[in-house]
Coordinates of C-alpha atoms in Angstrom, one line a residue:
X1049 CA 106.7 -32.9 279.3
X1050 CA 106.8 -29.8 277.4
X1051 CA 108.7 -27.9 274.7
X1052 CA 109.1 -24.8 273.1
X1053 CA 110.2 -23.8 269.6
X1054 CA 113.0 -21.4 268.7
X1055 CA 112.3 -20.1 265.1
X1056 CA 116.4 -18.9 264.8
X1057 CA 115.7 -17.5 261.7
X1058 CA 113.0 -15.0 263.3
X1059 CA 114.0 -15.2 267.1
X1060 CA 110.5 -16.1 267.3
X1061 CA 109.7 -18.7 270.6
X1062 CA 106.7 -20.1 270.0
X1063 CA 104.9 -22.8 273.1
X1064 CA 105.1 -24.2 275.6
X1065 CA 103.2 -27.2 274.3
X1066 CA 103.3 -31.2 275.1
X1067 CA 105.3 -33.4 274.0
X1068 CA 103.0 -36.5 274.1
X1069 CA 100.4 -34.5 271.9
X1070 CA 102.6 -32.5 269.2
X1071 CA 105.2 -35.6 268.4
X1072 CA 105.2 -39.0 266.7
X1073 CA 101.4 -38.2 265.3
X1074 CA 100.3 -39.3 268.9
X1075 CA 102.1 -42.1 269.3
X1076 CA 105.2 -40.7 271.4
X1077 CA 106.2 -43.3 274.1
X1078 CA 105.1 -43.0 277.4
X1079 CA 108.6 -43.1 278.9
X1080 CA 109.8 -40.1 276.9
X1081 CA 106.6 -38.1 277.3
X1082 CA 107.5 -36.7 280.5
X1083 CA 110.6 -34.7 279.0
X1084 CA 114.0 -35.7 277.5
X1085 CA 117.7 -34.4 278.0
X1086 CA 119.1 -33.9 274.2
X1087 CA 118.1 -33.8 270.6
X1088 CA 120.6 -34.4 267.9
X1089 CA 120.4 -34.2 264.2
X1090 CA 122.8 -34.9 261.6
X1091 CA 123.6 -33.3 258.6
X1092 CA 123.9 -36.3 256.5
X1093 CA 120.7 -37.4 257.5
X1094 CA 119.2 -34.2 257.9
X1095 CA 115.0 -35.7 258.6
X1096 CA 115.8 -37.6 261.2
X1097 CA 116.0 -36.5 265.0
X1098 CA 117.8 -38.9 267.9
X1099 CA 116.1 -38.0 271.4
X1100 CA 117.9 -38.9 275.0
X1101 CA 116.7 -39.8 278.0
X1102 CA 118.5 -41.6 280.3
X1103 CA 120.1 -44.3 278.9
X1104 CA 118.0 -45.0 276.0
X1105 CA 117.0 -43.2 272.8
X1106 CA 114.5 -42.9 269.9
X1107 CA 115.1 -42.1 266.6
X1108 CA 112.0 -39.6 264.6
X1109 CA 111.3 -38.9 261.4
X1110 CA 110.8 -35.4 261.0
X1111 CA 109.4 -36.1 257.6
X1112 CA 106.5 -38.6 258.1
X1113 CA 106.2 -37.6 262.3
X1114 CA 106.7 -41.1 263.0
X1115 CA 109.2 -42.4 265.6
X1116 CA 110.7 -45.1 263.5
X1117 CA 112.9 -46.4 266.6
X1118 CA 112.9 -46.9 269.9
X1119 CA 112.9 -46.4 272.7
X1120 CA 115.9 -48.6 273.0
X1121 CA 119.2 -48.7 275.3
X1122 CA 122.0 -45.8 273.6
X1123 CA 125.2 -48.4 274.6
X1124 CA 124.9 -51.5 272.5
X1125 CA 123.3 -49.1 269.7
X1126 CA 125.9 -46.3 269.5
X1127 CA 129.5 -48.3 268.5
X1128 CA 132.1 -47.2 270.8
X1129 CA 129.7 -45.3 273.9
X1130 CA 131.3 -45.0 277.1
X1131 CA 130.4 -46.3 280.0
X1132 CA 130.4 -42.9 281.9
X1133 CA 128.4 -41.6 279.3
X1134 CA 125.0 -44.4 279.9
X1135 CA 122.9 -42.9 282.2
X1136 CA 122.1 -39.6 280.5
X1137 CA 123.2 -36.7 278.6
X1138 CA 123.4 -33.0 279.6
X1139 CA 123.1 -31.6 275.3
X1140 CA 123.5 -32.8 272.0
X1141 CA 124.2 -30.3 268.8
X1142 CA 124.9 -31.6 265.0
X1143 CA 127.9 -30.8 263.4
X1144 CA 128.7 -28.2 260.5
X1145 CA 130.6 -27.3 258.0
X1146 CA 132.7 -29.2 255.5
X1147 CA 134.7 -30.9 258.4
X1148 CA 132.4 -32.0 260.7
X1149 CA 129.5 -33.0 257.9
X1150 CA 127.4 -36.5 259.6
X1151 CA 128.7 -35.6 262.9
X1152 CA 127.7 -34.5 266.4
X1153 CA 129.1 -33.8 269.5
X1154 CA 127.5 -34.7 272.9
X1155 CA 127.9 -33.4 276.2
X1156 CA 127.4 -35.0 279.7
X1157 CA 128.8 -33.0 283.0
X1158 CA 132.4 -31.5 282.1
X1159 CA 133.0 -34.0 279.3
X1160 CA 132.2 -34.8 275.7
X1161 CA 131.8 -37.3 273.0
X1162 CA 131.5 -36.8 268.8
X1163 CA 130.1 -39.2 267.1
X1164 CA 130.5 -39.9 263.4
X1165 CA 127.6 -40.9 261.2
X1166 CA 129.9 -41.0 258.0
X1167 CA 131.0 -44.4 258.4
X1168 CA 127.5 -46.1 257.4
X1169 CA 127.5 -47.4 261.6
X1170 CA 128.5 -44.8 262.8
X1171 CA 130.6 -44.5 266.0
X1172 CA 132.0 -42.4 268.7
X1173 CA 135.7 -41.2 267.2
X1174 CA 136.5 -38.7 269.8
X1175 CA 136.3 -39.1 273.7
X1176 CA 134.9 -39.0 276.3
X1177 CA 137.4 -35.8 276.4
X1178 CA 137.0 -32.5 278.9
X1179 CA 135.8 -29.8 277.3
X1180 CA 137.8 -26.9 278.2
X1181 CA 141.0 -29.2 277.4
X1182 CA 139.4 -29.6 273.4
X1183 CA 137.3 -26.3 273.1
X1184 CA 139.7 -23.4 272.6
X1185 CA 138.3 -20.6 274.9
X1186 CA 136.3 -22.1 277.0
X1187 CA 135.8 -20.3 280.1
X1188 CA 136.3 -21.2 283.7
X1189 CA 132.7 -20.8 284.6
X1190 CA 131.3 -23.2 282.5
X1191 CA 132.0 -26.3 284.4
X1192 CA 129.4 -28.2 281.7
X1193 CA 126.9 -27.6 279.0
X1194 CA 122.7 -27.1 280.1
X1195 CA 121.9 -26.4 275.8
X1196 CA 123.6 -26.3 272.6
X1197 CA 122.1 -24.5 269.5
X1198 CA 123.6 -24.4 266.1
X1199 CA 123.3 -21.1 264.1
X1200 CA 121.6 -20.3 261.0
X1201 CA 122.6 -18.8 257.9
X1202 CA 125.6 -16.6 258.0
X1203 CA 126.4 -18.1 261.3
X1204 CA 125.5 -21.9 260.7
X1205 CA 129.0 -22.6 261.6
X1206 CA 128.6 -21.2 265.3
X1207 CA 127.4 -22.9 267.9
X1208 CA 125.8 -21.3 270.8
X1209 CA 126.3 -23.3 274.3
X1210 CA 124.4 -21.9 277.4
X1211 CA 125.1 -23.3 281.0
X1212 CA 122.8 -21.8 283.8
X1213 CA 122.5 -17.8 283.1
X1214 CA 125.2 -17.5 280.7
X1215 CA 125.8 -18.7 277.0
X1216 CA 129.1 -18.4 274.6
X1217 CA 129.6 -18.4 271.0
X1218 CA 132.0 -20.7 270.0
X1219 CA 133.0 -20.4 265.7
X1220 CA 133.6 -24.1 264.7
X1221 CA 135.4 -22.4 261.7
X1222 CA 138.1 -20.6 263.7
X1223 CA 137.7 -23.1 266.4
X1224 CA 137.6 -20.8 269.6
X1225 CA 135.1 -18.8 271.9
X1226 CA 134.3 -15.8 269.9
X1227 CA 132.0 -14.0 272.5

């Protein structure tokens, strides 16, 4: 039921704070209010914010601080999301860089999905797929994904995963574990 902000720019954390009272001008649904699983952006449609829970989702406008959608069920929604993939998601982080612009990936136990948002629908164009079999580098010990964070600035093209204590880097632009 609460958050807390990372300012990645400042490595400022700022909360914890509610939900219910800080999103959606008030008017945040009752059955997300008590926490969700993943967040997702894309970069094509860069004031809008998809939130998980379960097997359903909301989409928020950033912009106005309305949630324009939602909650509804992710599967007939999403084109092309697996079955094994409907009752939750573990993370979520937007894609970036010139060749995964509109995208995002999404992460549920030892597996993950992408899906595109360049089509105009949209759809899932990549798995569900293990992780350490499509993510060069990945190490043994991460047997899933808790969080993923894109970087800022100079590093907008990393993305930083944590599971449990530990976290990797992992550079989309020369696609491997860099730390």
């Amino acid at each position: 039921e609460d958050y807390v902000r990372l300012n990645l720019r400042t490595n400022e954390l700022s909360g914890p704070q509610t939900i219910a009272a800080n999103w959606g001008s008030g008017q945040w649904p009752s059955t997300f209010a008590s926490g969700v699983q993943a967040a997702v952006s894309f970069t094509n449609e860069p004031t809008l914010v998809w939130f998980f829970k379960g097997s359903q989702y909301l989409r928020y406008n950033l912009s106005s601080d309305v949630v324009e959608g939602g909650p509804a069920d992710i599967a007939p929604n999403w084109p092309g999301w697996p079955a094994s993939f409907s009752s939750g998601l573990d993370a979520a982080v937007p894609g970036r860089g010139a060749q995964y612009e509109g995208m995002a990936w999404l992460f549920k136990g030892s597996e993950y999905i992408r899906f595109n948002n360049n089509s105009g629908v949209g759809e899932v164009d990549v798995g569900p797929t293990p992780i350490a079999a499509a993510w060069r580098g990945w190490p043994e010990s991460f047997a899933g994904v808790d969080c993923a964070i894109s970087g800022v600035g100079a590093d907008s093209e990393v993305i930083y995963f944590l599971y449990g204590e530990e976290f990797i880097s992992y550079d989309l632009a020369a696609d491997k574990v860099v730390t």
